[in-house]
Short mmCIF file of C-alpha atoms and ligand atoms in Angstrom, two decimals:
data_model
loop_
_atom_site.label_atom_id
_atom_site.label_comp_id
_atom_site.label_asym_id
_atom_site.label_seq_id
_atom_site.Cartn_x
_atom_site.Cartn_y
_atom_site.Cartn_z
CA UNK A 677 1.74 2.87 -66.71
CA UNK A 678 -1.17 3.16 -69.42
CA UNK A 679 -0.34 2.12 -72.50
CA UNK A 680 0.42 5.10 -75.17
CA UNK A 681 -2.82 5.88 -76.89
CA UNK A 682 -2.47 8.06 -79.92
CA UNK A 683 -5.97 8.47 -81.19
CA UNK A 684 -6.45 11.22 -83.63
CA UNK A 685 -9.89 12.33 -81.09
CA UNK A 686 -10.99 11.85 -78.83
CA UNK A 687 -7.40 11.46 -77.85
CA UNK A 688 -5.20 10.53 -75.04
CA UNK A 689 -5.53 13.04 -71.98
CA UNK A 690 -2.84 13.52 -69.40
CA UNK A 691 -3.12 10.95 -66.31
CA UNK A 692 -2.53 13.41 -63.64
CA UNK A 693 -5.79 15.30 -65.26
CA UNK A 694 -7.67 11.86 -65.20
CA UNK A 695 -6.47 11.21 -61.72
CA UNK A 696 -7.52 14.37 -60.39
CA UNK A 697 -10.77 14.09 -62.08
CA UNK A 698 -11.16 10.89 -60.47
CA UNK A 699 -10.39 11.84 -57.15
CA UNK A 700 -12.67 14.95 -57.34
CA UNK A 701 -15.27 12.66 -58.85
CA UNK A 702 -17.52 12.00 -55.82
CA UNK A 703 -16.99 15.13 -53.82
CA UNK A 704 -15.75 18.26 -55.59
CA UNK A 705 -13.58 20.42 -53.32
CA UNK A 706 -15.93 19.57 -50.76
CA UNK A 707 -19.07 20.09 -51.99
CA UNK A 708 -20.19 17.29 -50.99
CA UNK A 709 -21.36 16.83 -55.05
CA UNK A 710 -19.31 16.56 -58.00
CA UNK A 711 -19.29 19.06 -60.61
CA UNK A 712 -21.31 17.73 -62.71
CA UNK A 713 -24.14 17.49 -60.53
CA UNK A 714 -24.56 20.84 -59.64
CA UNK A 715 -26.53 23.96 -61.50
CA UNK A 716 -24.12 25.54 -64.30
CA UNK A 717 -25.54 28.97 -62.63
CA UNK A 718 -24.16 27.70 -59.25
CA UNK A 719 -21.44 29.13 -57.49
CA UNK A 720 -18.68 25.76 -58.29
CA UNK A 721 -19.42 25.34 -61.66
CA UNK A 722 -19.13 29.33 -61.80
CA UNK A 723 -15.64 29.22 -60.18
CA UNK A 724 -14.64 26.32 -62.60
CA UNK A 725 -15.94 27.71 -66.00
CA UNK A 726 -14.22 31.40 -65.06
CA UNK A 727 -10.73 29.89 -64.42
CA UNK A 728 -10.89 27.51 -67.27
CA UNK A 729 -11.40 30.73 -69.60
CA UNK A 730 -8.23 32.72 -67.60
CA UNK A 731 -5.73 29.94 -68.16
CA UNK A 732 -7.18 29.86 -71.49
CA UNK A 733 -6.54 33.51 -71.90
CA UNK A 734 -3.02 33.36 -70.33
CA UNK A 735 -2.18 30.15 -71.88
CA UNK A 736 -2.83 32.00 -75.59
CA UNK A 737 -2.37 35.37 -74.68
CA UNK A 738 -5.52 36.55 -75.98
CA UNK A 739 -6.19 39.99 -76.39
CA UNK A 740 -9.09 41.82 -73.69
CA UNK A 741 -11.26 42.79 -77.03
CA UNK A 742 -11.59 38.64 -77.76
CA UNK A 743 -14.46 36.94 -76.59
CA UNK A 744 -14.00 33.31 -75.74
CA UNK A 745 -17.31 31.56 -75.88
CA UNK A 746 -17.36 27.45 -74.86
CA UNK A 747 -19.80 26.01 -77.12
CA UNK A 748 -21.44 22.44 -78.30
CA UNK A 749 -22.30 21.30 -81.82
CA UNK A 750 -18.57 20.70 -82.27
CA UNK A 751 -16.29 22.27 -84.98
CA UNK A 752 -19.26 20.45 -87.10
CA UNK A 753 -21.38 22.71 -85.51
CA UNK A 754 -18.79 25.81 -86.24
CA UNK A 755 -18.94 24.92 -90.24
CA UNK A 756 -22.37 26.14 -90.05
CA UNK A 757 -22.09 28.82 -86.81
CA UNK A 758 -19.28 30.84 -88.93
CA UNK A 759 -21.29 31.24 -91.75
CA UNK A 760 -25.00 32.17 -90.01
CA UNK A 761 -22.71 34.65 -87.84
CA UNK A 762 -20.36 36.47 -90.18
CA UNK A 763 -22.08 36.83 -93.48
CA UNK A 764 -25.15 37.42 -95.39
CA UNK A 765 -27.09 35.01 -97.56
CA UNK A 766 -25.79 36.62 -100.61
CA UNK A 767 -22.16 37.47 -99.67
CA UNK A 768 -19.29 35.44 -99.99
CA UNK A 769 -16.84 33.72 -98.44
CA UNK A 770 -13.41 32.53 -99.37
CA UNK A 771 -12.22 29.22 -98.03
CA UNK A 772 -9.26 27.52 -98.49
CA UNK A 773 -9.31 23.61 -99.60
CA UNK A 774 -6.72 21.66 -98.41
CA UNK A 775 -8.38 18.34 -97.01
CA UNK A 776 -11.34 16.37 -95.82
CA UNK A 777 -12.01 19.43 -92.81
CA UNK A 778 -11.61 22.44 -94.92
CA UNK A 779 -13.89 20.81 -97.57
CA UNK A 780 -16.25 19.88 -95.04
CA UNK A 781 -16.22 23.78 -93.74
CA UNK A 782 -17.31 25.05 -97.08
CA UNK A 783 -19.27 22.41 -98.32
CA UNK A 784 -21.53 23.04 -95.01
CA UNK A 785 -20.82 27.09 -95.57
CA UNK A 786 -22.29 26.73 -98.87
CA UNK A 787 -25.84 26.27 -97.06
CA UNK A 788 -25.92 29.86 -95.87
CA UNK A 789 -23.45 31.74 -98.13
CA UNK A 790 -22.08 32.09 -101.03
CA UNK A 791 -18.39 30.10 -101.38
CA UNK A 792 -15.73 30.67 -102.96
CA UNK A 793 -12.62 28.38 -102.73
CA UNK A 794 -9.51 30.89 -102.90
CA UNK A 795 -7.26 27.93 -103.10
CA UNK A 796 -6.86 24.93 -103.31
CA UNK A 797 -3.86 21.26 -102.62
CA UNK A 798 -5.13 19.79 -105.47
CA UNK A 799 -1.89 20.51 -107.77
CA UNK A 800 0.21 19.16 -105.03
CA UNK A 801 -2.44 16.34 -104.79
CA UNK A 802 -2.91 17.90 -100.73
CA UNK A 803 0.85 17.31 -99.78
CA UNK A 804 1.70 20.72 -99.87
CA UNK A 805 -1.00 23.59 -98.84
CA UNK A 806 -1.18 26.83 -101.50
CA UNK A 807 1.83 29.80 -101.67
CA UNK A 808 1.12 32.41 -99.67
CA UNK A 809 0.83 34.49 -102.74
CA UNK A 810 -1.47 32.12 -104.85
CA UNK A 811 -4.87 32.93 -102.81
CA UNK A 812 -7.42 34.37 -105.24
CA UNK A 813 -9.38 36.04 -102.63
CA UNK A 814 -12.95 37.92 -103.07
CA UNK A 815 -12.86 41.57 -102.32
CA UNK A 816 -15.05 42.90 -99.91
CA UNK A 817 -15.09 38.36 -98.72
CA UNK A 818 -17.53 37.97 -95.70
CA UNK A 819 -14.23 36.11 -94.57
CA UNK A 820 -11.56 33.74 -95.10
CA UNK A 821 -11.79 30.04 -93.53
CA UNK A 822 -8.75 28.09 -93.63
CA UNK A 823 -7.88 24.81 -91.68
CA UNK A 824 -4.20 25.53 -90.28
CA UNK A 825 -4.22 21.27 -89.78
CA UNK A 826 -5.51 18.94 -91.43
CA UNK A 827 -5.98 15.99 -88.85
CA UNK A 828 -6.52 13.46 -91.68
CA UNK A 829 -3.97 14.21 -94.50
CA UNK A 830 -1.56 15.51 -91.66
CA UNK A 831 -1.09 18.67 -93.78
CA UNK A 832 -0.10 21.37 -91.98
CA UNK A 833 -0.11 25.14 -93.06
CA UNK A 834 3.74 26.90 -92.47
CA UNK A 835 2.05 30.27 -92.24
CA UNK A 836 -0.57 32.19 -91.91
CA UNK A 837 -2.60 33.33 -94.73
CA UNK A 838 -3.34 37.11 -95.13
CA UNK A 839 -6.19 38.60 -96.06
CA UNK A 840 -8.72 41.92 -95.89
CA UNK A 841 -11.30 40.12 -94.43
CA UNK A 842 -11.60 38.37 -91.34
CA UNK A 843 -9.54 35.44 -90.83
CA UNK A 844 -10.94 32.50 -89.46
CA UNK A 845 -9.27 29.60 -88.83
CA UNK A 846 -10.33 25.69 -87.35
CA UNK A 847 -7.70 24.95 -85.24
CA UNK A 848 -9.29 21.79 -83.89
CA UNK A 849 -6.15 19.67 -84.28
CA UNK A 850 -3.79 22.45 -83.71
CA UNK A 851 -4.87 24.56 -80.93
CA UNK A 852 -2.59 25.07 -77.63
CA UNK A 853 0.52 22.74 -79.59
CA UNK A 854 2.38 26.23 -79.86
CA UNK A 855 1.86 29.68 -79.00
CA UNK A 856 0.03 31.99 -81.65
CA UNK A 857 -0.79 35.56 -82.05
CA UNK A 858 -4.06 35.52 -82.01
CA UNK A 859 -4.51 39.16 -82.81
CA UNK A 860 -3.77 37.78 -86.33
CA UNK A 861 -7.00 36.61 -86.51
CA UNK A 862 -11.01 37.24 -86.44
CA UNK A 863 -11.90 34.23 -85.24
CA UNK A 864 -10.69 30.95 -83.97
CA UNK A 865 -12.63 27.70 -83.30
CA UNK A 866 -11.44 24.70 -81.99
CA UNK A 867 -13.66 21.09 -80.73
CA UNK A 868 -11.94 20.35 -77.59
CA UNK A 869 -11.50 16.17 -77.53
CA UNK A 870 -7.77 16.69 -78.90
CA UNK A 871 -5.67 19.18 -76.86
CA UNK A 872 -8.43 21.01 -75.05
CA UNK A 873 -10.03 17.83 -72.93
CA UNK A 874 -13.00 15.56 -73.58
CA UNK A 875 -15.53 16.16 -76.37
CA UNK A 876 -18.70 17.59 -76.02
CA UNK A 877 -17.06 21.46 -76.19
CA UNK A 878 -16.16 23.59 -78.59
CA UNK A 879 -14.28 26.69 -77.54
CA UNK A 880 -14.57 29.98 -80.00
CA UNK A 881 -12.43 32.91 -79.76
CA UNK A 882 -14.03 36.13 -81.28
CA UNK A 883 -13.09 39.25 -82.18
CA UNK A 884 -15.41 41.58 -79.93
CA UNK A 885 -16.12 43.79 -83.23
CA UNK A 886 -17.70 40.48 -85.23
CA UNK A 887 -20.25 39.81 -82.31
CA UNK A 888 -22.12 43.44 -83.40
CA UNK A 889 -23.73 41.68 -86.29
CA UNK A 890 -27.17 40.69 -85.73
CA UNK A 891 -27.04 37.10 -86.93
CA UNK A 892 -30.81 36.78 -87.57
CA UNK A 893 -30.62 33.40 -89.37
CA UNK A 894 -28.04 31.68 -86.48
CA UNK A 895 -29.99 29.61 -83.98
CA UNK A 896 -29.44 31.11 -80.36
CA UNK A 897 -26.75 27.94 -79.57
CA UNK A 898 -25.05 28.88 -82.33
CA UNK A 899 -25.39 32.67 -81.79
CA UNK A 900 -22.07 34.23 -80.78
CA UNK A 901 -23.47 37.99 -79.62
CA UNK A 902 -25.68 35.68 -77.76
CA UNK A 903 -23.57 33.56 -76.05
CA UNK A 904 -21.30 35.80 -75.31
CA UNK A 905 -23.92 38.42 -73.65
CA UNK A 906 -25.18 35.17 -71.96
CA UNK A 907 -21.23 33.93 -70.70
CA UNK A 908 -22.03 30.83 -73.09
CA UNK A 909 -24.46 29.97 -69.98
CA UNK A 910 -27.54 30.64 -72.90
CA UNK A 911 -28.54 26.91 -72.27
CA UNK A 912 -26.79 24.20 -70.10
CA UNK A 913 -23.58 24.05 -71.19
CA UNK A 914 -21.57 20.24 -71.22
CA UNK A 915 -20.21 21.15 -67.63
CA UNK A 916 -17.82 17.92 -67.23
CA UNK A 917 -16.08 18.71 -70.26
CA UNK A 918 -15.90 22.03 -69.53
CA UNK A 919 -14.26 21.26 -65.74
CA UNK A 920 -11.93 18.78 -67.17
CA UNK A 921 -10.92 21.24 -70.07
CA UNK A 922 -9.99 23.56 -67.23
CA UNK A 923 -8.17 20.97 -65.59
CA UNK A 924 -6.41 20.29 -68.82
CA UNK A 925 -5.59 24.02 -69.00
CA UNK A 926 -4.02 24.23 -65.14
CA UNK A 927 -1.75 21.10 -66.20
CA UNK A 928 -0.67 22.86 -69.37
CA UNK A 929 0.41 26.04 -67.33
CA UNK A 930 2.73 23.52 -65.19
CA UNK A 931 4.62 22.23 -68.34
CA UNK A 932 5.75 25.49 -68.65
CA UNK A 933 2.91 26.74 -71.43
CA UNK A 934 2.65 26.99 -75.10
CA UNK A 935 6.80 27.65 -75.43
CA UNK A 936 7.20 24.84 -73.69
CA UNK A 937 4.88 22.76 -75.52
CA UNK A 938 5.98 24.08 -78.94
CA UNK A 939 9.69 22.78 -78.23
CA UNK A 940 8.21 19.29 -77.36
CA UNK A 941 5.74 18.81 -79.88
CA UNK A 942 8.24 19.52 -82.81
CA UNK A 943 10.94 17.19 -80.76
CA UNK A 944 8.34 14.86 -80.93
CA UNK A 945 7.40 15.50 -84.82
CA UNK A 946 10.79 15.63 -85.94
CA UNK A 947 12.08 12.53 -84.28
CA UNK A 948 9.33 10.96 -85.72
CA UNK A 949 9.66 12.02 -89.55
CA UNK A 950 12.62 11.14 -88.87
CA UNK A 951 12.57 7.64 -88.30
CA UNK A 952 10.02 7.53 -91.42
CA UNK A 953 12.66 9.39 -93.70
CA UNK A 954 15.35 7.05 -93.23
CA UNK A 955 13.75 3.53 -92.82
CA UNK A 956 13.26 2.63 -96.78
CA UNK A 957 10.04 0.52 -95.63
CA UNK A 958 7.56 3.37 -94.36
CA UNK A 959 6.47 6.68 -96.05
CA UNK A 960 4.64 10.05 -95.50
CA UNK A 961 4.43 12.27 -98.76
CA UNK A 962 3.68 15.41 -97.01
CA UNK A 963 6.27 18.54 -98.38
CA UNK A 964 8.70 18.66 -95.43
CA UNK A 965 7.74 22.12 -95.07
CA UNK A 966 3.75 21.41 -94.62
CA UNK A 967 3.72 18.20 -92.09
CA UNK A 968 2.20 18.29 -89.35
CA UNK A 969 3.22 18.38 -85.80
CA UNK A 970 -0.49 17.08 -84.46
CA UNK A 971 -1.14 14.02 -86.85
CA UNK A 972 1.69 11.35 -88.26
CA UNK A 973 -0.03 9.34 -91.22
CA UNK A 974 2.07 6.95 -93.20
CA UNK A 975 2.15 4.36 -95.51
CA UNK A 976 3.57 1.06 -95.59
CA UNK A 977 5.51 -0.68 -98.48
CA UNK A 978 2.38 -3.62 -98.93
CA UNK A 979 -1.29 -2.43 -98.13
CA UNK A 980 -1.92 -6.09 -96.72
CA UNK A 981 0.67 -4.81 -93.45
CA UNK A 982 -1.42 -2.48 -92.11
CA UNK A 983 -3.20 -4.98 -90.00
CA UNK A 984 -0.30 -6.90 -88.61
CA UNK A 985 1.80 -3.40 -87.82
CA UNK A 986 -1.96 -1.87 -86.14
CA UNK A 987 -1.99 -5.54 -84.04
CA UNK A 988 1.36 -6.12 -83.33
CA UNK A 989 1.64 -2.57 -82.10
CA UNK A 990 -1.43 -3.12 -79.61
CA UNK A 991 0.42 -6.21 -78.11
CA UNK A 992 3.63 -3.66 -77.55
CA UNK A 993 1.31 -1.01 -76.06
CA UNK A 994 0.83 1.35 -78.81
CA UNK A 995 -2.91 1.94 -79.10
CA UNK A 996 -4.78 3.45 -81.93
CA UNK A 997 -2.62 3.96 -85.01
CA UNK A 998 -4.71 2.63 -87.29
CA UNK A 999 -5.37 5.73 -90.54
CA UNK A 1000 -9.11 6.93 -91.20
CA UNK A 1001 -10.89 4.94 -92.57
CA UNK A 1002 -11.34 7.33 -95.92
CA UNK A 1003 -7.48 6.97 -96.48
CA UNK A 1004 -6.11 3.89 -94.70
CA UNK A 1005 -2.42 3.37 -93.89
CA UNK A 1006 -1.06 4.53 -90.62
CA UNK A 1007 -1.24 7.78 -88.62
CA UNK A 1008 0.20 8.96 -85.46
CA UNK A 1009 -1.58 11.49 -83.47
CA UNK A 1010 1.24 13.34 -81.66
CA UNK A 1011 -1.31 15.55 -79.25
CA UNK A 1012 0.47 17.63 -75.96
CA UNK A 1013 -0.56 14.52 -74.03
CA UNK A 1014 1.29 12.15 -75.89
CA UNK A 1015 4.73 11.90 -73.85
CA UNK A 1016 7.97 11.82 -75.75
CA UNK A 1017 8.68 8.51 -74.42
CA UNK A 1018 5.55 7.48 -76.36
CA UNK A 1019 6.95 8.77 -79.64
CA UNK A 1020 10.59 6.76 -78.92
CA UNK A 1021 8.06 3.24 -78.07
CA UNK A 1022 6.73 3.99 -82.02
CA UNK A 1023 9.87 4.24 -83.12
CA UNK A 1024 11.45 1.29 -81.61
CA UNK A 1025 8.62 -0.51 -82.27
CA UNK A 1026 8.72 0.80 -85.92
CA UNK A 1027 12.68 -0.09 -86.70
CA UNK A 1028 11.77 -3.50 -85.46
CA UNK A 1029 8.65 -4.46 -87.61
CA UNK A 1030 10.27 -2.94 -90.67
CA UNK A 1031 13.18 -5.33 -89.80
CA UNK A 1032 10.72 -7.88 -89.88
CA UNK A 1033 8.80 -7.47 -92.81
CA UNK A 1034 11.14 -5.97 -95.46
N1 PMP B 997 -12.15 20.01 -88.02
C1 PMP B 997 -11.04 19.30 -87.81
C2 PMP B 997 -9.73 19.85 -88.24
C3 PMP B 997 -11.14 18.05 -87.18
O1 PMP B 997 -10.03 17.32 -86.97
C4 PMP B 997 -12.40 17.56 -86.76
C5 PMP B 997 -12.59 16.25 -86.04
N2 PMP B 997 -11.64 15.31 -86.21
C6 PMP B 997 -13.52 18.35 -87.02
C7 PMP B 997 -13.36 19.57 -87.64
C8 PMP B 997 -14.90 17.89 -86.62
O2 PMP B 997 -15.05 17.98 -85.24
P1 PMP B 997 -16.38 17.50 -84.52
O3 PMP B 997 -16.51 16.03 -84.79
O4 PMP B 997 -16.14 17.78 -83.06
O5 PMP B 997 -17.51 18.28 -85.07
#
């Protein structure tokens, strides 16, 4: 058994996905070549690319007048793509600040638009997001941007914010932990390296009606009536992370899908707030209601036992728990790969360094 990796992303992938991939490595069903050594125009990487995007579509239900476009440039790439493709230089957009990713989004927004930040954490000091009823939002806004998780602050939004305008949302540390109605929103973007597969992709999901705009100013990679007329096969797409995405998305379908998924990941989340809650040594500040189910962080009682708890934890084969660098502490990342029985190792592990070190 691999150790349990919980990277925040890249992040730990399922083995039987890595084990297929393996095996398929040389020869792809036969081919004689693997997949990504073949044209993306071909007939394999055809075959791959379309079921990817139909367990995509069944996995999240989404509706027949979405477009799902697989992408590069990351969700980096999005923070400037959203803007280029959904408003005007002189229009604005409302964004919601609740983190280092939602900043990020309109700080790069702010290039091609006009901003305006409709809310923000900072009264809560970003452990709870804004009420529902507290967004000051632009009429006639190009859109609102929110960032249903952040994967730093593990703040997680406990609804879903309303709004005239099209709602778009980065869901790169959230995406395909729970089912969602998508119809709820205008867009969707997510980079893939944390529940989608390796990174390298990011997939969009667009309401057909936003692709009508001509979106002079957006580079054609970045051009969503584009890609979309073009399958997202404008340019070479990044075909291996693309395959193993799909192969991510078969393996999801065998868990059970998103239902499925949901009940684990807040098992998971739970046991492991849990275990925070009631040790007196470790703490996450997050307002119950607003944590995250994707991304653990926590502090603990002396800043100078962060190393020991990040290298004992190695040596018990818990990799990667170490907090970003902009914040420090701890943080778990909690993706659909991450077994349960990874989550009860942390916690084990956890009771027995806090015995230790009190
Ligand atoms: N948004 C969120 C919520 C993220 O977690 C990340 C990456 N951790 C990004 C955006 C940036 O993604 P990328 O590095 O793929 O551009």
């Amino acid at each position: 058994m691999r150790p349990f990796n919980f990277s925040p992303g890249p992040a730990t992938l399922p083995d039987e996905v890595l084990e297929q991939a393996r095996d398929e490595l040389l020869d792809w069903h036969g081919s004689g070549a693997s997949i990504m050594e073949v044209s993306h125009r071909g007939r394999d990487f055809g075959a791959c690319a379309a079921e990817a995007e139909a367990d995509l579509r069944a996995l999240l239900a989404i509706p027949d007048h979405y477009r799902v476009l697989f992408l590069q440039g990351g969700a980096t790439g999005q923070f400037a793509a959203v803007p280029l493709n959904l408003a005007e230089a002189d229009e604005i957009a409302d964004y919601l600040d609740t983190g280092h990713w939602s900043r990020r989004a309109a700080h790069e927004a702010r290039r091609f638009c006009r901003v305006h930040i409709a809310a923000d954490a900072a009264a809560s000091n970003q452990c709870a997001v804004p009420e529902a009823g507290s967004l000051r939002l632009t009429p006639g806004a190009a859109y609102l941007h929110y960032t249903p998780n952040e994967t730093i602050g593990g703040l997680e939004f406990p609804y879903v914010p309303e709004s005239p305008a099209p709602l778009v949302a980065d869901m790169t540390s959230t995406i395909l932990s729970r089912p969602i109605e998508v119809a709820r929103y205008g867009l969707i973007y997510a980079s893939a390296q944390k529940n989608i597969g390796p990174a390298g992709l990011c997939v969009v999901i667009v309401r057909e009606d936003l692709l009508a705009r001509p979106a002079r100013r957006a580079p054609a990679v970045l051009n969503y009536g584009l890609m979309a007329a073009d399958d997202s096969l404008l340019n070479t797409p990044p075909t291996l992370s693309w395959y193993i995405a799909g192969l991510v998305l078969k393996w999801l379908r065998r868990q059970g899908g998103l239902a499925r998924m949901a009940e684990r990941n807040r098992a998971k989340a739970e046991r492991l707030y849990r275990a925070i809650d009631g040790s007196g040594f470790y703490y996450n500040p997050i307002a119950p209601a607003c944590r995250s189910w994707m991304n653990v962080p926590f502090t603990l009682p002396r800043p100078g036992l962060d190393e020991p708890f990040v290298a004992e934890a190695a040596h018990a084969g818990l990799l990667h728990l170490k907090g970003h660098r902009s914040v420090g502490g701890i943080r778990a990342s909690l993706y659909n790969a991450m077994p349960p029985e990874g989550v009860d190792a942390l916690v084990a592990f956890m009771d027995d360094f806090a015995h230790r070190h009190r």
